[in-house]
Short mmCIF file of C-alpha atoms in Angstrom, two decimals:
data_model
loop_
_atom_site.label_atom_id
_atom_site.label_comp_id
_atom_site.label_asym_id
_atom_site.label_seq_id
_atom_site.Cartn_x
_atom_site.Cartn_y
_atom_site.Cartn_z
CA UNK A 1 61.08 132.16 130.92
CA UNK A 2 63.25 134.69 129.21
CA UNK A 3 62.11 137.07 126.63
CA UNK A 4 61.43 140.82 126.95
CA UNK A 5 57.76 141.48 127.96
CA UNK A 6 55.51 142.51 124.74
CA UNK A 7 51.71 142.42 123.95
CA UNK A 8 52.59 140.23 120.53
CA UNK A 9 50.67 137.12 120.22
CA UNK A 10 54.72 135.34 119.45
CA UNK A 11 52.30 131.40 119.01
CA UNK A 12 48.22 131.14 118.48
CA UNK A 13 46.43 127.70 119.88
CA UNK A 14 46.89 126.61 116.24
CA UNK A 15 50.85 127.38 116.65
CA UNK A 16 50.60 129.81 113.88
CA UNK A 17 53.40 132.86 114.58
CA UNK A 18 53.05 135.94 114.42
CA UNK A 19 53.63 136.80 110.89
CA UNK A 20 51.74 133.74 109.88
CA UNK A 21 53.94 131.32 109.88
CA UNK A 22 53.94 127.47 111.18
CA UNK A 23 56.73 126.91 113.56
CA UNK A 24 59.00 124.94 110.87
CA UNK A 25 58.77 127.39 108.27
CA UNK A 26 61.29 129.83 107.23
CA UNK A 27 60.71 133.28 105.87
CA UNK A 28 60.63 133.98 102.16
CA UNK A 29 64.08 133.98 100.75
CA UNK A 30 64.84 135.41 97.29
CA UNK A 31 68.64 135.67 95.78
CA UNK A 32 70.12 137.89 93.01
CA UNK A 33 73.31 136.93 92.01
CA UNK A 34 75.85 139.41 90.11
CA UNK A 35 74.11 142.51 90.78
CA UNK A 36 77.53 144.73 91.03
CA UNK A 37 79.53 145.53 88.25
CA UNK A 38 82.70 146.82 89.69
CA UNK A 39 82.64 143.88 92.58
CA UNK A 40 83.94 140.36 91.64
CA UNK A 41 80.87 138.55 92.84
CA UNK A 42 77.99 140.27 94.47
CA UNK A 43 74.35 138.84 95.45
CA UNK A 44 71.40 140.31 96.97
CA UNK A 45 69.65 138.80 99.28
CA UNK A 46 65.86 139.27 100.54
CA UNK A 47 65.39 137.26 103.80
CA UNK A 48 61.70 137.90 104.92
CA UNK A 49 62.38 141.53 105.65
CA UNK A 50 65.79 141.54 105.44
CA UNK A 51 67.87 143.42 102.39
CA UNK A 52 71.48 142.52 102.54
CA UNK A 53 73.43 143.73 99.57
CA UNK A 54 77.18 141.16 99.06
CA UNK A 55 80.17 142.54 97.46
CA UNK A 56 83.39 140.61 96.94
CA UNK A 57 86.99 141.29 95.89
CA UNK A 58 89.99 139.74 95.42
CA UNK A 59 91.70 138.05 95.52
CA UNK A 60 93.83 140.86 95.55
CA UNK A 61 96.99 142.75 96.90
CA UNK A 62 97.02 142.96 100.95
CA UNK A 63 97.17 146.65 102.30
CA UNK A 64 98.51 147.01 104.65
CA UNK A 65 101.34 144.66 103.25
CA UNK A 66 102.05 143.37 107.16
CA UNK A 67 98.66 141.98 107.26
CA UNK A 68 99.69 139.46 104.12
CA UNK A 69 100.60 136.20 105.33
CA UNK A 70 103.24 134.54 103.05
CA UNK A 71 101.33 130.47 103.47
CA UNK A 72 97.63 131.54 102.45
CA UNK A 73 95.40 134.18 101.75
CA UNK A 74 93.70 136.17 103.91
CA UNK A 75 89.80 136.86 104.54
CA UNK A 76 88.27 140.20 105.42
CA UNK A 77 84.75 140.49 106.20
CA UNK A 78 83.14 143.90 106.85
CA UNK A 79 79.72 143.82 107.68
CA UNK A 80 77.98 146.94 107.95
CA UNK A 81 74.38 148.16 108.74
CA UNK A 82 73.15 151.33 107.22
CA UNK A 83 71.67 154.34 109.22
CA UNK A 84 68.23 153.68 107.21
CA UNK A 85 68.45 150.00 107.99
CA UNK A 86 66.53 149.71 111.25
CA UNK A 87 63.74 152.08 112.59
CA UNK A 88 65.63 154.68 114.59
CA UNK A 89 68.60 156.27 112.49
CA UNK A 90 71.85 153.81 113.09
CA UNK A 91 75.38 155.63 113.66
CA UNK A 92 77.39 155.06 110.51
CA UNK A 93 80.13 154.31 112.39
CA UNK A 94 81.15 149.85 113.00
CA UNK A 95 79.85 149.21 116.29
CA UNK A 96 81.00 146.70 118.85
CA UNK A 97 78.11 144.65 117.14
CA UNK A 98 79.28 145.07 113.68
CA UNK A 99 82.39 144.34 114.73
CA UNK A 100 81.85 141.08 116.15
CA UNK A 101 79.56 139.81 113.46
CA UNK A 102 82.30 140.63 110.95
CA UNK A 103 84.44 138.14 112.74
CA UNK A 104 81.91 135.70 113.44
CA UNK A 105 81.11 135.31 109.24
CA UNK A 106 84.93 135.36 108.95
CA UNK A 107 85.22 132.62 110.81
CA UNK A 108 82.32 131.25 109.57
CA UNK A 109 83.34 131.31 106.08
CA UNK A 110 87.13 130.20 106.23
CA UNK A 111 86.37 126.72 106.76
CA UNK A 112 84.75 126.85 102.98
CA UNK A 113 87.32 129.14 101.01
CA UNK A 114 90.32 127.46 99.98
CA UNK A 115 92.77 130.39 100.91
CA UNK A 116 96.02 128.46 100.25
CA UNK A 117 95.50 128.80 96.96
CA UNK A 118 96.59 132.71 97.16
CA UNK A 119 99.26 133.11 99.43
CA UNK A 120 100.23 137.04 100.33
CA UNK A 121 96.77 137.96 99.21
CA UNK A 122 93.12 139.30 100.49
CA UNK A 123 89.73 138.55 99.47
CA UNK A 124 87.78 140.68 100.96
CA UNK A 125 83.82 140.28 101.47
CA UNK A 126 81.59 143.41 102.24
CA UNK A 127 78.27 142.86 103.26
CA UNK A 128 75.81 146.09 103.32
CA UNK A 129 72.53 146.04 105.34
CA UNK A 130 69.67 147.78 103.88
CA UNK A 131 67.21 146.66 106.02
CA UNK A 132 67.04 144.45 108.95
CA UNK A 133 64.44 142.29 110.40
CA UNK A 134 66.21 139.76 112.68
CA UNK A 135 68.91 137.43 111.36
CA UNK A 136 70.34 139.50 109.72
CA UNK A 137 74.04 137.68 110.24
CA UNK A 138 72.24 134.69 108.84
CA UNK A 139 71.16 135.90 105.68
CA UNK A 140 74.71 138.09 104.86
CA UNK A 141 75.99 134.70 105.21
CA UNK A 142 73.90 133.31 102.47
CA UNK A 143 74.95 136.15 100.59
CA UNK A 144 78.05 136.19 101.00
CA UNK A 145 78.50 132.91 100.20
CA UNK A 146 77.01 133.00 97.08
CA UNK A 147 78.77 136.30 96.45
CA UNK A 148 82.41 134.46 96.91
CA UNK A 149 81.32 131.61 94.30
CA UNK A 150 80.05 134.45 91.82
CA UNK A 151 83.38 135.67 92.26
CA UNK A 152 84.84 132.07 91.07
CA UNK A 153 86.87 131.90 94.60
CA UNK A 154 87.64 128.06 95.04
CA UNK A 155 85.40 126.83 97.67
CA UNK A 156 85.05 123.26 99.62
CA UNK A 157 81.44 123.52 99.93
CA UNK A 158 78.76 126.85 99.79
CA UNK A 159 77.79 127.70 103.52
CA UNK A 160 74.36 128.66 103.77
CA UNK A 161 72.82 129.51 107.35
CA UNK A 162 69.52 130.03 108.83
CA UNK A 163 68.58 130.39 112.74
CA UNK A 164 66.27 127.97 115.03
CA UNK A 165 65.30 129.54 118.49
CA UNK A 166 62.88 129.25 121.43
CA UNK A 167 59.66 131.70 121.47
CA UNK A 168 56.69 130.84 123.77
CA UNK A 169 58.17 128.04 124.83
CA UNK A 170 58.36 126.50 121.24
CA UNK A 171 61.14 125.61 119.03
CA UNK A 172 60.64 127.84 116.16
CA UNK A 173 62.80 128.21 112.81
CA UNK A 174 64.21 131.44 111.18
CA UNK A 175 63.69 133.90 114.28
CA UNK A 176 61.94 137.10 112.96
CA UNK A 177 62.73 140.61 114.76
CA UNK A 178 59.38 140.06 117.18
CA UNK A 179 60.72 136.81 117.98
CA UNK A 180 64.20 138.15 118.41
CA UNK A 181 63.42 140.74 121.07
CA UNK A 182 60.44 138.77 123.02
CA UNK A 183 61.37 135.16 122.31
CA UNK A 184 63.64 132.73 124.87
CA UNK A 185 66.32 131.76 122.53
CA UNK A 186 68.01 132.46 119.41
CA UNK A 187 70.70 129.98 117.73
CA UNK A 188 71.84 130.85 114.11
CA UNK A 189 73.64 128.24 112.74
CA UNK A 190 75.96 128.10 109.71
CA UNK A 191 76.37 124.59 107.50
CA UNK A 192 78.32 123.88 104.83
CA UNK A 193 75.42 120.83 103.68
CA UNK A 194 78.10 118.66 100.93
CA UNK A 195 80.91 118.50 103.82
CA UNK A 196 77.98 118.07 106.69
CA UNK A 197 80.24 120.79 109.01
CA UNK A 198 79.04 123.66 111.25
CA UNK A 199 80.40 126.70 110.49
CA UNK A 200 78.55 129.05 112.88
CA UNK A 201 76.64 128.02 116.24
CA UNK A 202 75.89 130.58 118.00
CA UNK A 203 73.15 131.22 121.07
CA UNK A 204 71.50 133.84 122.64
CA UNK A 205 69.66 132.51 125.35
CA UNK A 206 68.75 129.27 127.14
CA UNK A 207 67.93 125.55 126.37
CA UNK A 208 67.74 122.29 127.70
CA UNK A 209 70.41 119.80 126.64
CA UNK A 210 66.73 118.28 124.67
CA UNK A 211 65.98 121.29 123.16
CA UNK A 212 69.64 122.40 122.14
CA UNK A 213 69.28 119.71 120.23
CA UNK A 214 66.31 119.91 118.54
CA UNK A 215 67.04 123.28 118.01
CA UNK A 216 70.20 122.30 115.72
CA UNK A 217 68.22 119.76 113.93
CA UNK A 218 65.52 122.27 112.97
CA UNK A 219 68.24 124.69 112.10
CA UNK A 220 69.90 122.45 109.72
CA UNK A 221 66.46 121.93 107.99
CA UNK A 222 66.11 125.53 107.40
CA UNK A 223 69.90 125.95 106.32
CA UNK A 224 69.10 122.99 103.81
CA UNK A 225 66.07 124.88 102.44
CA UNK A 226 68.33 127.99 102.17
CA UNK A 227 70.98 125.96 100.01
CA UNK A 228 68.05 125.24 97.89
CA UNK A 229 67.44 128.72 97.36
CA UNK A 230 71.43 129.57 97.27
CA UNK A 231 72.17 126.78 94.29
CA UNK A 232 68.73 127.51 92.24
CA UNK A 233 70.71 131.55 92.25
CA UNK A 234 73.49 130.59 91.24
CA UNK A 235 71.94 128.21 88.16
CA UNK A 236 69.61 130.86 87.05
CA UNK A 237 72.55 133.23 86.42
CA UNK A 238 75.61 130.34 84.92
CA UNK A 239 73.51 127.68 83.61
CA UNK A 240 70.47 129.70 82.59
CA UNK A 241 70.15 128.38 79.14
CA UNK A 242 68.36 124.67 81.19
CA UNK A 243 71.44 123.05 81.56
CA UNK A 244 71.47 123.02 85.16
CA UNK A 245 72.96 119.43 85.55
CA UNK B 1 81.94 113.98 79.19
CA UNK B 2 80.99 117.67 81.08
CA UNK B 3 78.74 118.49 83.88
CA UNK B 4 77.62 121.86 85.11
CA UNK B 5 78.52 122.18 88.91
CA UNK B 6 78.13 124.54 92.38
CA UNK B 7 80.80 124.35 95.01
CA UNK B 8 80.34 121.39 97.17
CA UNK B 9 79.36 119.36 94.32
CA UNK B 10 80.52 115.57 94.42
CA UNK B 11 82.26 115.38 90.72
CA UNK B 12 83.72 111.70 91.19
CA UNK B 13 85.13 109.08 93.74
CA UNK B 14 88.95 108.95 94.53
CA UNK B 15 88.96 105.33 93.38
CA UNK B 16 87.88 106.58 89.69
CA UNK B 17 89.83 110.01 89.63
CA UNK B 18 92.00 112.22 91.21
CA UNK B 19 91.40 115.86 91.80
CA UNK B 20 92.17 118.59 89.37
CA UNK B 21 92.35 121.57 88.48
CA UNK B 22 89.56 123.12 90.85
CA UNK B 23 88.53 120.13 92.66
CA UNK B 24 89.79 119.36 96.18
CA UNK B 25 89.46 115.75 97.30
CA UNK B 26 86.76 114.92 100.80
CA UNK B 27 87.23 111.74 102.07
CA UNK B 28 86.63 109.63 99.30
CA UNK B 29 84.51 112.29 97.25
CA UNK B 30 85.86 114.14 94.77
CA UNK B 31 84.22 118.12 94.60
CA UNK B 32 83.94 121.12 92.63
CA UNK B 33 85.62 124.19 94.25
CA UNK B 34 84.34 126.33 91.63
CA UNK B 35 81.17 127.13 88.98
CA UNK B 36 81.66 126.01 86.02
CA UNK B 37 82.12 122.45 83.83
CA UNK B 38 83.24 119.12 85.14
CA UNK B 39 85.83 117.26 82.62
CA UNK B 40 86.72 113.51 83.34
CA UNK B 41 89.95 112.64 81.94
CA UNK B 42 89.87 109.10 81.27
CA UNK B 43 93.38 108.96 79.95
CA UNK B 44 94.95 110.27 83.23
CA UNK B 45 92.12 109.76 85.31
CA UNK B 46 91.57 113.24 86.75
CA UNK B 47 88.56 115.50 86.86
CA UNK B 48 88.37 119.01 86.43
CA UNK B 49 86.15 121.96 86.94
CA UNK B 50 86.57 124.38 84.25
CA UNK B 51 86.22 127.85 85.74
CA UNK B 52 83.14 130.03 84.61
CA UNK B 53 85.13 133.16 85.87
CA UNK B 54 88.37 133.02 86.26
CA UNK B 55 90.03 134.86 89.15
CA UNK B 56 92.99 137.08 88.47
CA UNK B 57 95.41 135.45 90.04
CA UNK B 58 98.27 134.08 86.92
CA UNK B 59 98.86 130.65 86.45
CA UNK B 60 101.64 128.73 85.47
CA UNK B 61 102.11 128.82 81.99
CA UNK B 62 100.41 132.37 81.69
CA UNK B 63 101.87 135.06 79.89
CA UNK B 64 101.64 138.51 81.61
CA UNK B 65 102.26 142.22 81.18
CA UNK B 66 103.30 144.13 83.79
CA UNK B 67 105.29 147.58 85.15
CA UNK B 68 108.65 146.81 87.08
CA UNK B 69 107.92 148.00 90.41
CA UNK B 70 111.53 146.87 92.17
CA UNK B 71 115.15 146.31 90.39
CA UNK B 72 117.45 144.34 92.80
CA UNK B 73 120.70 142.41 91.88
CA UNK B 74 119.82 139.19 90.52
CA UNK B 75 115.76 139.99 90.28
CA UNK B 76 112.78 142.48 89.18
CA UNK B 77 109.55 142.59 90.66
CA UNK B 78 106.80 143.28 88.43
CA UNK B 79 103.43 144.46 89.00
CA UNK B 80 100.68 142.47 87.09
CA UNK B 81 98.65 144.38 85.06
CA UNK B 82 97.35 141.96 81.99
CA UNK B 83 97.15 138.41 82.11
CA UNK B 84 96.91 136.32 78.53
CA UNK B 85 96.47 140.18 77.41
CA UNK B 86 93.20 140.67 79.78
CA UNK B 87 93.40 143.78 81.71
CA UNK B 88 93.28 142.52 85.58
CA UNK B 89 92.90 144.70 89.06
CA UNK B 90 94.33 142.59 91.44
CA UNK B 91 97.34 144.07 91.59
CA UNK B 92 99.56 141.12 92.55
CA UNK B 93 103.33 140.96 91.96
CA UNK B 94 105.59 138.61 90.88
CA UNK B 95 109.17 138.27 91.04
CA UNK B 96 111.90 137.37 87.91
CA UNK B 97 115.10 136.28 88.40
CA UNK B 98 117.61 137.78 85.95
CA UNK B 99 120.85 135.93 87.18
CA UNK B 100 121.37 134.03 84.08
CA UNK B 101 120.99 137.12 81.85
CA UNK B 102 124.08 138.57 80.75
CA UNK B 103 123.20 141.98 81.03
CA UNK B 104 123.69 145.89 82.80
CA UNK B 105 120.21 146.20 82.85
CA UNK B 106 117.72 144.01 82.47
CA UNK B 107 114.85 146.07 82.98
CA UNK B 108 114.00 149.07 85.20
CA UNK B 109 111.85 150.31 87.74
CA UNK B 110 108.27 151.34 85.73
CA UNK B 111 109.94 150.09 82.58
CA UNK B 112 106.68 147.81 80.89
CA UNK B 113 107.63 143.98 80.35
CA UNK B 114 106.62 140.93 79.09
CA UNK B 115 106.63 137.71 81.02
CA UNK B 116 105.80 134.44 81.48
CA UNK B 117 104.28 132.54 84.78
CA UNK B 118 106.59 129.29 85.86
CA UNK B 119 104.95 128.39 88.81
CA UNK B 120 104.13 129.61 92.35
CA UNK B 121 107.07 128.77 95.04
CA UNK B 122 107.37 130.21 98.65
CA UNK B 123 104.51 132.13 98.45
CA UNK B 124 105.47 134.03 95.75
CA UNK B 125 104.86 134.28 91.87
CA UNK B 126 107.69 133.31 89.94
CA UNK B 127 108.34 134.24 86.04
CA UNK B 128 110.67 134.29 83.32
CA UNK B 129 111.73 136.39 80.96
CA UNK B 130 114.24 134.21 78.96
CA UNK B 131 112.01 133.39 76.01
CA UNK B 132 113.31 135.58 72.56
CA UNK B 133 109.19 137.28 72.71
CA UNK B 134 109.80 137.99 76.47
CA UNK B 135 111.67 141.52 77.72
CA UNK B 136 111.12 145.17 77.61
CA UNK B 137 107.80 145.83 75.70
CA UNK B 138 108.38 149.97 76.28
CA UNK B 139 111.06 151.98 77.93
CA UNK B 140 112.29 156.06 78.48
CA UNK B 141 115.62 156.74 78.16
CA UNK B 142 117.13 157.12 81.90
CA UNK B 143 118.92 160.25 81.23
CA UNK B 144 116.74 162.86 79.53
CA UNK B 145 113.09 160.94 79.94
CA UNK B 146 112.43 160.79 76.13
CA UNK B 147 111.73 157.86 73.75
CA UNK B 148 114.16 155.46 72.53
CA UNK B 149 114.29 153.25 69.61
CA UNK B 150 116.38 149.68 69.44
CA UNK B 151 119.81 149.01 68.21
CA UNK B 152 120.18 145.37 68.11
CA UNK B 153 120.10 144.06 71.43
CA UNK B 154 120.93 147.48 73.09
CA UNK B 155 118.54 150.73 73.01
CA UNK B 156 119.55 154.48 71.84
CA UNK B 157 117.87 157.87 73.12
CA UNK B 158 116.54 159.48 69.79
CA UNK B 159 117.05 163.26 71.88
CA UNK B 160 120.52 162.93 73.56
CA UNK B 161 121.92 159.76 71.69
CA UNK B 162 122.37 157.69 75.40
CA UNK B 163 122.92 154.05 74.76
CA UNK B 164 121.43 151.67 77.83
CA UNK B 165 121.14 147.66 77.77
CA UNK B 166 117.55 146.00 78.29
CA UNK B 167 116.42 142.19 77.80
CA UNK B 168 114.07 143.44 74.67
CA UNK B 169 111.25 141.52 73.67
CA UNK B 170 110.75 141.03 69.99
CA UNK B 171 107.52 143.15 70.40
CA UNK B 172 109.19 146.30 71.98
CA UNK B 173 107.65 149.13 70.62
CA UNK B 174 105.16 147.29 68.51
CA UNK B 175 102.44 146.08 70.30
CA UNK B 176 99.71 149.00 71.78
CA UNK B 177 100.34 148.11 75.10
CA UNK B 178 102.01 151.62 75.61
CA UNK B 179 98.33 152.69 76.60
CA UNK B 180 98.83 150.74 80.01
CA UNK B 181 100.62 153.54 81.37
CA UNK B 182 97.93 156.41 80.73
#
C-alpha cells in the first residue's frame, strides 16, 4: 500500500531498517549552539544526514514598515535549501516547497515565542540547508528553536520535533530519505514537551484511525529524545562550567 | 536562592510566586521564558529569570543614545543606537514628547541625544528627556553645517556666530559619543 516502488530492503525479519536501525530509534542528532557571530542566536544541527545551519535576528526594525503590526511582533521564517544540498543541483531560487515549509515552522514556532513582548518589530529566523536526508523541516525546527533561545528571545516552552511514519507496513520513527520516497506515510510532528502542545502535525500519506495514533505517540517519543539533545546544547554552551541545574 | 534554567522550565507554583521579569505564568506553573538564572524574591514573592543575553530591545528605566530621526510639534523620534552605553543593531525607535519643554528647538533631525526609557505604551517606546544629564549630546549649526559650542542654555556657531536653542545635556560635547556618527 502506498510507497514508490524500490529494490531497498525498507524492514529485515529482525525489523532492523535500512540504515540499521530498530523501528523506535531515531537518527543520530548532534547540536552546536552559537556558531554565528554576526547572528543573534545560531545552532547547527546534524540530524542523521541532515546539516541545517540556524540564524536568528531581531528583534529588530520591520522593513517593510507596513508589515509591522503595532500589538506584537512579528515572525519571519525563511527556510532555504542550497543547490549542493541534495544530489542533483537545486535552483537557488524559494520554491513552492520552500515556501510552504517556511510557513509551516512559522506557524509552528509562534505558539512558543512570546511576540507581544515587541510590538512593531521582526525577529526573523533563517534556516540554511546544507544537506538533506529526509526531515529536513524537522530538524530546522530543532534548530531553530534552539537558535531563538541562543538569541535570549522570551519563549513559553523550546519546540523540538521529530517525524513517525509508516514504511513496510510498520510504524517507524524519524523517517530517513529511503523511507521518505518508498515508505506509506510520513507525519512530522512538532511539541513544545513543558506546555504538552502540538505545534506541527503534519501527514503525507495514509493511516488507520489505530495507527494515526500510534504514530503520534511514537512521534512524541522521538521529539522527547530530541529535547534531550536540544537542552544538553544549550547547557554545554551557558552553564558549561557543571552548573547545569 | 538561583537556578540555571532553559525555556519551558517550571521555576515555581503560582501559589508561592508570581511571574517576573522573564517568566510567563502556565496554569498553575510558573516558567522561564529565557536562559539564564532563576531569582525567588521572598519579600515580594516573585521569581525571575535573569537574562544570559539580553535582547536589544530598551527597557524602562534604560538610558539610551540615539540620532533624531523625526522633529514634529510636541515630539522627536529617535533612533536607538546605544543602550546603557552598549552599541545595539536593532534599530528600533522611540518617541519623546517635548510639550512641557519651553523651548524653539528641542532637538533636530540627526542631532545625537541622550534619553531615558519610561515605559512602553501603544506599541511604542516612550522616553524622556527632562532629566538636567538628558538633551543634545552633539549638534551642527543649522545654517552653515559647522561646530558649535554652548552658551548657557542656548548654542552659538563658532564660523558664522548663529545662535539656536536645544534641550542640552550636561554632557554635550564631552562624552566620545561623537564617533556614533562615523
Amino acid at each position: 500500500m502506498g510507497g514508490r516502488e524500490t529494490d531497498v530492503v525498507l524492514l529485515d525479519e529482525n525489523g532492523i531498517r535500512s540504515d540499521g536501525r530498530k523501528v523506535n530509534e531515531t537518527r543520530k542528532v548532534t547540536i552546536k549552539v552559537g556558531v554565528l557571530k554576526n547572528a543573534d542566536g545560531s545552532a547547527y544541527i546534524e540530524f542523521g544526514g541532515n546539516k541545517i545551519l540556524a540564524g536568528v535576528f531581531g528583534p529588530r526594525d520591520v522593513h517593510p514598515k507596513h508589515m509591522s503590526n503595532p500589538d506584537t511582533g512579528i515572525l519571519r521564517v525563511r527556510y532555504h535549501m542550497e543547490p549542493f544540498s541534495v544530489s542533483e543541483r537545486k535552483n537557488p531560487a524559494p520554491s513552492r516547497r520552500e515556501i510552504e515549509i517556511s510557513k509551516v515552522l512559522k506557524e509552528a514556532l509562534e505558539p512558543a515565542v512570546i511576540l507581544e513582548k515587541f510590538p512593531r518589530t521582526a525577529i526573523d529566523v533563517y534556516l540554511e540547508v546544507l544537506q538533506a536526508d529526509g526531515g529536513t523541516r524537522c530538524a530546522a525546527l530543532d534548530a531553530a528553536s534552539v537558535a531563538l533561545a541562543d538569541a535570549g528571545i522570551p519563549m513559553r516552552d523550546m519546540v523540538c520535533s521529530c517525524a513517525a511514519g509508516k514504511a513496510a507496513d510498520a510504524l517507524i520513527l524519524d523517517v530517513n530519505n529511503e523511507e521518505d520516497q518508498a515508505g506509506q506515510a510520513d507525519m512530522p510532528i512538532g511539541y513544545m514537551p513543558n506546555l504538552g502542545k502540538i505545534t506541527l502535525l503534519q501527514l503525507d500519506g495514509v493511516l488507520t484511525t489505530d495507527e494515526f495514533k500510534k504514530c503520534i505517540e511514537l512521534g512524541l517519543e522521538g521529539c522527547k529524545q530530541v529535547y534531550e539533545i536540544q537542552k544538553n546544547a544549550l547547557r554545554e554552551k551557558y552553564f558549561s562550567s557543571g552548573d547545569n541545574n | 536562592m538561583s537556578n540555571s534554567v532553559l525555556p519551558g522550565d517550571k521555576i515555581a507554583i503560582m501559589e508561592e510566586y508570581e511571574a517576573g521579569n522573564n517568566a510567563c505564568a502556565d496554569g498553575h506553573i510558573v516558567r522561564a521564558t529565557v536562559i539564564g538564572q532563576s531569582e525567588i524574591d521572598k519579600k515580594e514573592r516573585v521569581v525571575n529569570v535573569k537574562n544570559n543575553k539580553p535582547i536589544s530591545i530598551p527597557e524602562k528605566g534604560d538610558i539610551v543614545i540615539g540620532t533624531v530621526e523625526a522633529v514634529m510639534g510636541s515630539m522627536i523620534a529617535v533612533l536607538i543606537n546605544y543602550i546603557n552605553s552598549k552599541p545595539v543593531k536593532s534599530q528600533v525607535e522611540c518617541i519623546c514628547a517635548t510639550r512641557s519643554l519651553r523651548k524653539k528647538n528641542v532637538a533636530l533631525v540627526k542631532d545625537l541625544v541622550k534619553l531615558k526609557i519610561i515605559g512602553h505604551l501603544n506599541g511604542a517606546i516612550h522616553a524622556t528627556i527632562q532629566d538636567p544629564g538628558l538633551g543634545v549630546l552633539f549638534t551642527k549649526c543649522r545654517k552653515c553645517g559647522m561646530d558649535v559650542k554652548p552658551m548657557r542654555d542656548i548654542i552659538k556657531c563658532v564660523e558664522c556666530g548663529w545662535t539656536d536653542d536645544r534641550k542640552l545635556s550636561s554632557d554635550f560635547l564631552k562624552s566620545d559619543f561623537l564617533k556614533v556618527r562615523e
